[in-house]
XYZ file of N, CA, C and O in Angstrom:
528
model
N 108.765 132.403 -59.747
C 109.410 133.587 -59.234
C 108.416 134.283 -58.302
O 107.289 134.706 -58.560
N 108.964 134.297 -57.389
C 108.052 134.931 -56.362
C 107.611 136.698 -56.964
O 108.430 137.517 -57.383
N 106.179 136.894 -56.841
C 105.714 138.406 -57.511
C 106.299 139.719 -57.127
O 106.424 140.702 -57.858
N 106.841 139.526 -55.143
C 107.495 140.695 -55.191
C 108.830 140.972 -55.890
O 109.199 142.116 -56.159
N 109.614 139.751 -56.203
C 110.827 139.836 -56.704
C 111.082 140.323 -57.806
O 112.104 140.882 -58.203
N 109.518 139.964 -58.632
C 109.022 140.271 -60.142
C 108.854 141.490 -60.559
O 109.133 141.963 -61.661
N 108.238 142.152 -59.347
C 107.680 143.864 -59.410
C 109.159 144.566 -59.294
O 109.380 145.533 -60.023
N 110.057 144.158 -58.501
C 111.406 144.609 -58.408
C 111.999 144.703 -59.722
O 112.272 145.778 -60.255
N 112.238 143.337 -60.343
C 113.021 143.124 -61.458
C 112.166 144.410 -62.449
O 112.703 145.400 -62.946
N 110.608 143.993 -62.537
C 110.305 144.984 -63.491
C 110.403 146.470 -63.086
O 110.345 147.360 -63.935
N 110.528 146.675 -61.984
C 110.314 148.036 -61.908
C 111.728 148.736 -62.485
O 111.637 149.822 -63.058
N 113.062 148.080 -62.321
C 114.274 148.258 -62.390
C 114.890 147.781 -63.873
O 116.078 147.830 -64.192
N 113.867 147.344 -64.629
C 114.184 147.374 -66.060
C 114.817 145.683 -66.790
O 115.225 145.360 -67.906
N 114.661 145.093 -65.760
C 115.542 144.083 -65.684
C 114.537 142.644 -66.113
O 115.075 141.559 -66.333
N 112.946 142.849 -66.190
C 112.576 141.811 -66.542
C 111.118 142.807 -67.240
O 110.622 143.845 -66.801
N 110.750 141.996 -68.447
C 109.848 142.366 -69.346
C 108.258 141.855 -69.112
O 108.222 140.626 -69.166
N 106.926 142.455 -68.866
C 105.941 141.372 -68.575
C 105.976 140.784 -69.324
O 106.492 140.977 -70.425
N 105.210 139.537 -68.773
C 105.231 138.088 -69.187
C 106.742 137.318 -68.714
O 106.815 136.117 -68.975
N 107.361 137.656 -68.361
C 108.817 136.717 -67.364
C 109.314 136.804 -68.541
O 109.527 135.666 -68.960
N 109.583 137.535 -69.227
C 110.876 137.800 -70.323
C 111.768 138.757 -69.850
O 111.446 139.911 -69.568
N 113.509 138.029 -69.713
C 114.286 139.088 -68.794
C 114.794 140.008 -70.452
O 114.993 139.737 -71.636
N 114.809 141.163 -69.546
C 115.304 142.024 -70.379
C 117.063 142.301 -70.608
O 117.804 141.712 -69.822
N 117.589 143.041 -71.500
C 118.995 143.256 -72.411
C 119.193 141.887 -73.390
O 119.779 140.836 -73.129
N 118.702 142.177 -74.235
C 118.708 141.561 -75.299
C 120.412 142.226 -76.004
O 120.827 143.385 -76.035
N 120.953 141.147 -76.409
C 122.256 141.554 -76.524
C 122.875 142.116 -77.865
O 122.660 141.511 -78.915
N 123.695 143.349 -77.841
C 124.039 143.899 -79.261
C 124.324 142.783 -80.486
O 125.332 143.131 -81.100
N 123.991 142.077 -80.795
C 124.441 141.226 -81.934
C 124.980 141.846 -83.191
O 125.877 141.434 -83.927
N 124.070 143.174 -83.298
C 124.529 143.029 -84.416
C 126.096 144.316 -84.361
O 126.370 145.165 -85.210
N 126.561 144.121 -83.553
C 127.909 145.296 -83.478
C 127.087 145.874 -81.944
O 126.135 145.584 -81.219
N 128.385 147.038 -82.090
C 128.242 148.072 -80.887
C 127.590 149.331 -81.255
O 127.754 150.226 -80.425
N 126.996 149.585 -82.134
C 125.906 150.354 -82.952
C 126.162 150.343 -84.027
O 127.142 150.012 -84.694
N 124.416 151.059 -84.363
C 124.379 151.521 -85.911
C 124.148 152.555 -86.320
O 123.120 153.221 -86.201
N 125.581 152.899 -87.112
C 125.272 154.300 -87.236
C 124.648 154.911 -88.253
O 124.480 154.169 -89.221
N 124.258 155.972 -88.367
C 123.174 156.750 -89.372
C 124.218 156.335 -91.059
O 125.388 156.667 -91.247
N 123.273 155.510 -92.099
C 124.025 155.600 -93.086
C 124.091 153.855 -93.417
O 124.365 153.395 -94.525
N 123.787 153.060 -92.233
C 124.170 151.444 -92.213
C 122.953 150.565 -92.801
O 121.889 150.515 -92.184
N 123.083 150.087 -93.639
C 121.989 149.318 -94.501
C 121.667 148.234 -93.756
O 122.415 147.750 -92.907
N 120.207 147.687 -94.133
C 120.046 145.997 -93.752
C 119.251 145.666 -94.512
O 118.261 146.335 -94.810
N 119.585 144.404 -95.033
C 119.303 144.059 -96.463
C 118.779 143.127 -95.829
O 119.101 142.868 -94.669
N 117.666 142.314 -96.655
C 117.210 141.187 -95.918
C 117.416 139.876 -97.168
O 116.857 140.296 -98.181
N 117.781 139.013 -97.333
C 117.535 138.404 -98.556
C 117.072 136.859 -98.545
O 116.697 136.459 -97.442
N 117.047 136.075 -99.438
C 116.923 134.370 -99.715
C 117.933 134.022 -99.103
O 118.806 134.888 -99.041
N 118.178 132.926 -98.549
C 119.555 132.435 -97.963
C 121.021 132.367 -98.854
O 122.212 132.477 -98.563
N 119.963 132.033 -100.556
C 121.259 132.181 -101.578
C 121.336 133.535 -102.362
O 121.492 133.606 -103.581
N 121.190 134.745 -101.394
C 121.099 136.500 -102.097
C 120.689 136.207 -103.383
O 121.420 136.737 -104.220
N 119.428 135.298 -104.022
C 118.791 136.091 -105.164
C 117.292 136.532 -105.103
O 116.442 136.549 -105.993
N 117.215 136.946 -103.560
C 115.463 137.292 -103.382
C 115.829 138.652 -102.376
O 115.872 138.417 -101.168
N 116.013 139.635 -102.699
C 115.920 141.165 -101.886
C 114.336 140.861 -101.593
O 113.490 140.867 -102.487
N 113.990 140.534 -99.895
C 113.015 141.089 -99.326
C 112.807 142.049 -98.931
O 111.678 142.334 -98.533
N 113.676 142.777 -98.902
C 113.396 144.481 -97.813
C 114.634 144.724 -97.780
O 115.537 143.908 -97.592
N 114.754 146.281 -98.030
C 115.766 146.929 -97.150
C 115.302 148.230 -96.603
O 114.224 148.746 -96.896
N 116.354 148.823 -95.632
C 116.312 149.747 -94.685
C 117.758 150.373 -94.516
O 118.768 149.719 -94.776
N 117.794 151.765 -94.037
C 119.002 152.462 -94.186
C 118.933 152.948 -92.492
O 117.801 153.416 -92.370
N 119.395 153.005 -91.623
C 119.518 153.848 -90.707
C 119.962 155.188 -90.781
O 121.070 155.637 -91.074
N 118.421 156.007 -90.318
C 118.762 157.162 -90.547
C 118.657 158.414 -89.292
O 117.633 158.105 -88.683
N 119.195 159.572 -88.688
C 118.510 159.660 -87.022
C 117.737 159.000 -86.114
O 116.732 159.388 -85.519
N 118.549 157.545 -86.058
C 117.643 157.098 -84.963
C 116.394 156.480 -85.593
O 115.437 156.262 -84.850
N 116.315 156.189 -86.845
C 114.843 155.720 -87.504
C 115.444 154.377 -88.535
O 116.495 153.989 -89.045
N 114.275 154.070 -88.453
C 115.080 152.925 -89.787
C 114.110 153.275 -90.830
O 112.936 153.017 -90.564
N 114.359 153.786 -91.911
C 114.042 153.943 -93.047
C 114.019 152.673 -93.902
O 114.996 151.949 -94.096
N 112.611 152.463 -94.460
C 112.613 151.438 -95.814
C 112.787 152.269 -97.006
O 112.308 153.360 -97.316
N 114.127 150.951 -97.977
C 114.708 151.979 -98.837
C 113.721 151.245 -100.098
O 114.337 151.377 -101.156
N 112.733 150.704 -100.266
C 111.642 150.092 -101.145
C 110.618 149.093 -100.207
O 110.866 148.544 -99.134
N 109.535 149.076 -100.920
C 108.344 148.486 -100.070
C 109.041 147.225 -100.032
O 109.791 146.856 -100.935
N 108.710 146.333 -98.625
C 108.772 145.321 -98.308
C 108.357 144.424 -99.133
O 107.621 144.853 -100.022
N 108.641 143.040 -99.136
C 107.961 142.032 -99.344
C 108.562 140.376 -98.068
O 109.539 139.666 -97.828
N 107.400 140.554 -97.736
C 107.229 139.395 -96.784
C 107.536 137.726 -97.180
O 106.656 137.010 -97.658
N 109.094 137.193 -96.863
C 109.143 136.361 -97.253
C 107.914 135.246 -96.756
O 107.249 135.623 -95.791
N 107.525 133.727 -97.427
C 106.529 132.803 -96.491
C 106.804 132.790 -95.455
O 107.554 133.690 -95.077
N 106.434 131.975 -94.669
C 106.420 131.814 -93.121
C 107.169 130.479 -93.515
O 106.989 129.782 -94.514
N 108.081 130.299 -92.438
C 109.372 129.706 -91.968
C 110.714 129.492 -92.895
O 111.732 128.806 -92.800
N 110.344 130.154 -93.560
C 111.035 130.762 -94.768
C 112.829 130.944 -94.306
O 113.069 131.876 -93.539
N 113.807 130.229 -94.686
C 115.250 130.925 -94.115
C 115.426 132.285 -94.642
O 114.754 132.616 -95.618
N 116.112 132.970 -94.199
C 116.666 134.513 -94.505
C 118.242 134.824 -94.436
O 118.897 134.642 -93.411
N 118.552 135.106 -95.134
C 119.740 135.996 -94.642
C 119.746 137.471 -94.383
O 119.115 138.084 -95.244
N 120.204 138.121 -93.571
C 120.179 139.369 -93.340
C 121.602 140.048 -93.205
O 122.432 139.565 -92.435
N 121.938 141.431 -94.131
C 123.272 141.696 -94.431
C 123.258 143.002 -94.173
O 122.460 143.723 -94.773
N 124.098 143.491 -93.283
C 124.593 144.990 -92.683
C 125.704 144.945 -94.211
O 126.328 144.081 -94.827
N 125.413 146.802 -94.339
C 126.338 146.790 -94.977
C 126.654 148.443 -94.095
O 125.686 149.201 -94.053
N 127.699 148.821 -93.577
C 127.995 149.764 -92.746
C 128.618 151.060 -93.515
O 129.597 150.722 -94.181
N 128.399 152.085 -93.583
C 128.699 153.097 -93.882
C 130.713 153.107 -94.283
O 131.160 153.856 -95.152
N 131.403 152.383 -93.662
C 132.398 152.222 -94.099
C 132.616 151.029 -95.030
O 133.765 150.590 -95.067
N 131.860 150.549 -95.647
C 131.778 149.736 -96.895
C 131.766 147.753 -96.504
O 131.432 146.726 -97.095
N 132.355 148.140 -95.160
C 132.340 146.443 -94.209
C 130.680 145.975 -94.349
O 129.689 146.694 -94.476
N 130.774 144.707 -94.284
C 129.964 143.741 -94.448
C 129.400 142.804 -93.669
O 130.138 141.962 -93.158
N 128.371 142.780 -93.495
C 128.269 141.594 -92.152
C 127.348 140.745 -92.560
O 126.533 141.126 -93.399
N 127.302 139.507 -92.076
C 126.115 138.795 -92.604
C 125.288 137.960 -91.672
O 126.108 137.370 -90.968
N 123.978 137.587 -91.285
C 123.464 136.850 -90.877
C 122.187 136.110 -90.641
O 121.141 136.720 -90.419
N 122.277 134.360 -90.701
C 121.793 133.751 -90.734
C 119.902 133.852 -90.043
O 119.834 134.246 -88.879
N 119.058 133.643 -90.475
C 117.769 133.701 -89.914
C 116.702 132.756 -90.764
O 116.938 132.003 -91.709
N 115.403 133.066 -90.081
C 114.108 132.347 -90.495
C 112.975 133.085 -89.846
O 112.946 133.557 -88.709
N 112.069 133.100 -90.754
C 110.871 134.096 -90.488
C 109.662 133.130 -89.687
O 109.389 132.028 -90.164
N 109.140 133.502 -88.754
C 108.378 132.526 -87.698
C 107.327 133.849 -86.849
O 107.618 134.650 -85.960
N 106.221 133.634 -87.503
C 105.255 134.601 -86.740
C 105.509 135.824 -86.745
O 105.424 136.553 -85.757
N 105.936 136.252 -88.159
C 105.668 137.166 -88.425
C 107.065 138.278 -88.396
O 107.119 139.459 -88.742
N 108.004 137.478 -87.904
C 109.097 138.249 -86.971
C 110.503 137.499 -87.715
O 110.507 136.302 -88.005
N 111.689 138.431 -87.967
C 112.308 138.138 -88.565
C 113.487 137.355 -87.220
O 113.919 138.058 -86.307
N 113.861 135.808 -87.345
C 114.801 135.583 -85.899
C 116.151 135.158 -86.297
O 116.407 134.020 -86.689
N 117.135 136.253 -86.166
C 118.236 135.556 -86.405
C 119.027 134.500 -85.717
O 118.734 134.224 -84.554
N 119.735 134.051 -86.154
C 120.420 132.530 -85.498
C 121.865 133.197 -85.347
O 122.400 133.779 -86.291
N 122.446 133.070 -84.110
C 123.433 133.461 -83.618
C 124.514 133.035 -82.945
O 124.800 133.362 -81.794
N 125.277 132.123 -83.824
C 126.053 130.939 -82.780
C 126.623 131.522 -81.393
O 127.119 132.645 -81.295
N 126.493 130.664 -80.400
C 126.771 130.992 -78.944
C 128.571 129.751 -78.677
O 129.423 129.168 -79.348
N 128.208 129.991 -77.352
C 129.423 129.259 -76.822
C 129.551 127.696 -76.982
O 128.779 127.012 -76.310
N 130.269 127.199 -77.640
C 130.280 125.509 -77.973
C 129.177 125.000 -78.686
O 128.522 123.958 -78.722
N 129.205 126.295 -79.336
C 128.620 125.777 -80.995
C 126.849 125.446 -80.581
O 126.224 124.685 -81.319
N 126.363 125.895 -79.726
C 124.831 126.179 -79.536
C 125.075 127.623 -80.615
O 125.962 128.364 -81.039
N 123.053 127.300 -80.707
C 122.589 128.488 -81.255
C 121.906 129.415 -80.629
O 120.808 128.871 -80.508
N 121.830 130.372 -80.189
C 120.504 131.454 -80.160
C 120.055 132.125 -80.810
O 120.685 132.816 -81.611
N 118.818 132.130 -80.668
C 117.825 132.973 -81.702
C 117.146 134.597 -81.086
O 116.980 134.759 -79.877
N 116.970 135.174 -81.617
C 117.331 136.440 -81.503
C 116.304 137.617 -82.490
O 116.611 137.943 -83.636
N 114.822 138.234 -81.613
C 113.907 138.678 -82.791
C 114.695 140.101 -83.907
O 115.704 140.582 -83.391
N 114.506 140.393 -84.557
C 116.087 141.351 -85.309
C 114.607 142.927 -84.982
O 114.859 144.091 -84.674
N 113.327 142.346 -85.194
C 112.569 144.129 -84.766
C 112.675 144.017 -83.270
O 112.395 145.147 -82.870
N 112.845 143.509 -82.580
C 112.854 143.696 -80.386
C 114.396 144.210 -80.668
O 114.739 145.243 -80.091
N 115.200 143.642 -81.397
C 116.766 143.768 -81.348
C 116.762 145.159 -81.680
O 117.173 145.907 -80.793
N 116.330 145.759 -82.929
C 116.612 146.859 -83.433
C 116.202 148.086 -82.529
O 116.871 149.078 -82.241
N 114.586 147.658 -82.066
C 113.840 148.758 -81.149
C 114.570 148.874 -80.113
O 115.087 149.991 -80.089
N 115.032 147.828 -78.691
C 115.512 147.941 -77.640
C 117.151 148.140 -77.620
O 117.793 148.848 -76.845
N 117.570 147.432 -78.539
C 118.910 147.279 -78.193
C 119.567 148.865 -78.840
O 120.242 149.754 -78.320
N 119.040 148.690 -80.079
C 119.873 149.857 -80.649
C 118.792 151.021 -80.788
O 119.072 152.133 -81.237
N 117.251 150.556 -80.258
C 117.229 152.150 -79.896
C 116.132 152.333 -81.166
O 115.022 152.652 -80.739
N 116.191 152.216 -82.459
C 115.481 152.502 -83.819
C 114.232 152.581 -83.795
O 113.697 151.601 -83.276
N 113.294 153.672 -84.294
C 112.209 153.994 -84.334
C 111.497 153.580 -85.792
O 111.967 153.937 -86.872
N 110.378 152.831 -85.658
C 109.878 152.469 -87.002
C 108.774 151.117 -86.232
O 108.888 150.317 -85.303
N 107.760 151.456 -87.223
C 106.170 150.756 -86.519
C 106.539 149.412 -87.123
O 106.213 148.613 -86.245
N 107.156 148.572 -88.377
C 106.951 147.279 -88.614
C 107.866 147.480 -89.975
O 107.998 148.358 -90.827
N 108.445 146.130 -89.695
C 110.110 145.903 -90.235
C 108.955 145.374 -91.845
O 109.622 145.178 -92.860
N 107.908 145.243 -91.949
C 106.872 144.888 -93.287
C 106.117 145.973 -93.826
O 105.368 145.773 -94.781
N 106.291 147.569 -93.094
C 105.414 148.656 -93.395
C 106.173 149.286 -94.961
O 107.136 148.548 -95.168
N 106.116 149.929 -95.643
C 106.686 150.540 -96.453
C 107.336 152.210 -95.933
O 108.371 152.820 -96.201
N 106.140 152.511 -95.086
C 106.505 153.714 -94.480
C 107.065 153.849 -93.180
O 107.351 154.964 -92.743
């Protein structure tokens, strides 16, 4: 990519340093509103790694973390203030929780869920592993 094109894209929000384009896409809904849980669990829900409540714009941990191993599968489960349910597929890889997100004709994309939470929807909080 030619550098002036680069300084453009970045200046205009549109590409991230290091050539990562930016809008990372709502996956998980069209927001989250204050009140919406995310549960993190074992792929077969009998290992609660973490949860978090969305609260003004913050994500609150609702008990200290625990860090599944590394490459570890995950499931991760919205549970939304109106009692709906969502669920989805992931694996922990450097530290970072990545959900798997079927795309068009049955490809996958992967998808970091703390870049997702910070950029997309906005949520304030230093590390999806902090207690505080």
């Amino acid at each position: 990519m030619p550098r002036a094109l680069a300084y453009l894209l970045l200046g205009l929000g549109l590409l991230w340093p290091g050539g990562r384009a930016a809008g990372l896409p709502p996956i998980l809904g069209p927001s989250l509103l204050p009140g919406t849980e995310l549960r993190l669990f074992s792929p077969n829900l009998r290992v609660l790694y973490a949860a978090w409540r969305v609260e003004e714009g913050r994500l609150l941990p609702l008990s200290p973390p625990l860090r599944p191993e590394e490459g570890s599968p995950v499931r991760l489960v919205l549970v939304l203030p109106n009692g709906q349910v969502q669920s989805y597929p992931g694996r922990l890889e450097r530290g970072e929780v990545w959900l798997l997100v079927e795309g068009l004709e049955g490809s996958q994309a992967r998808y970091p869920l703390g870049q997702v939470l910070k950029e997309v929807y906005r949520l304030l909080f230093r590390s999806l592993w902090e207690a505080r």
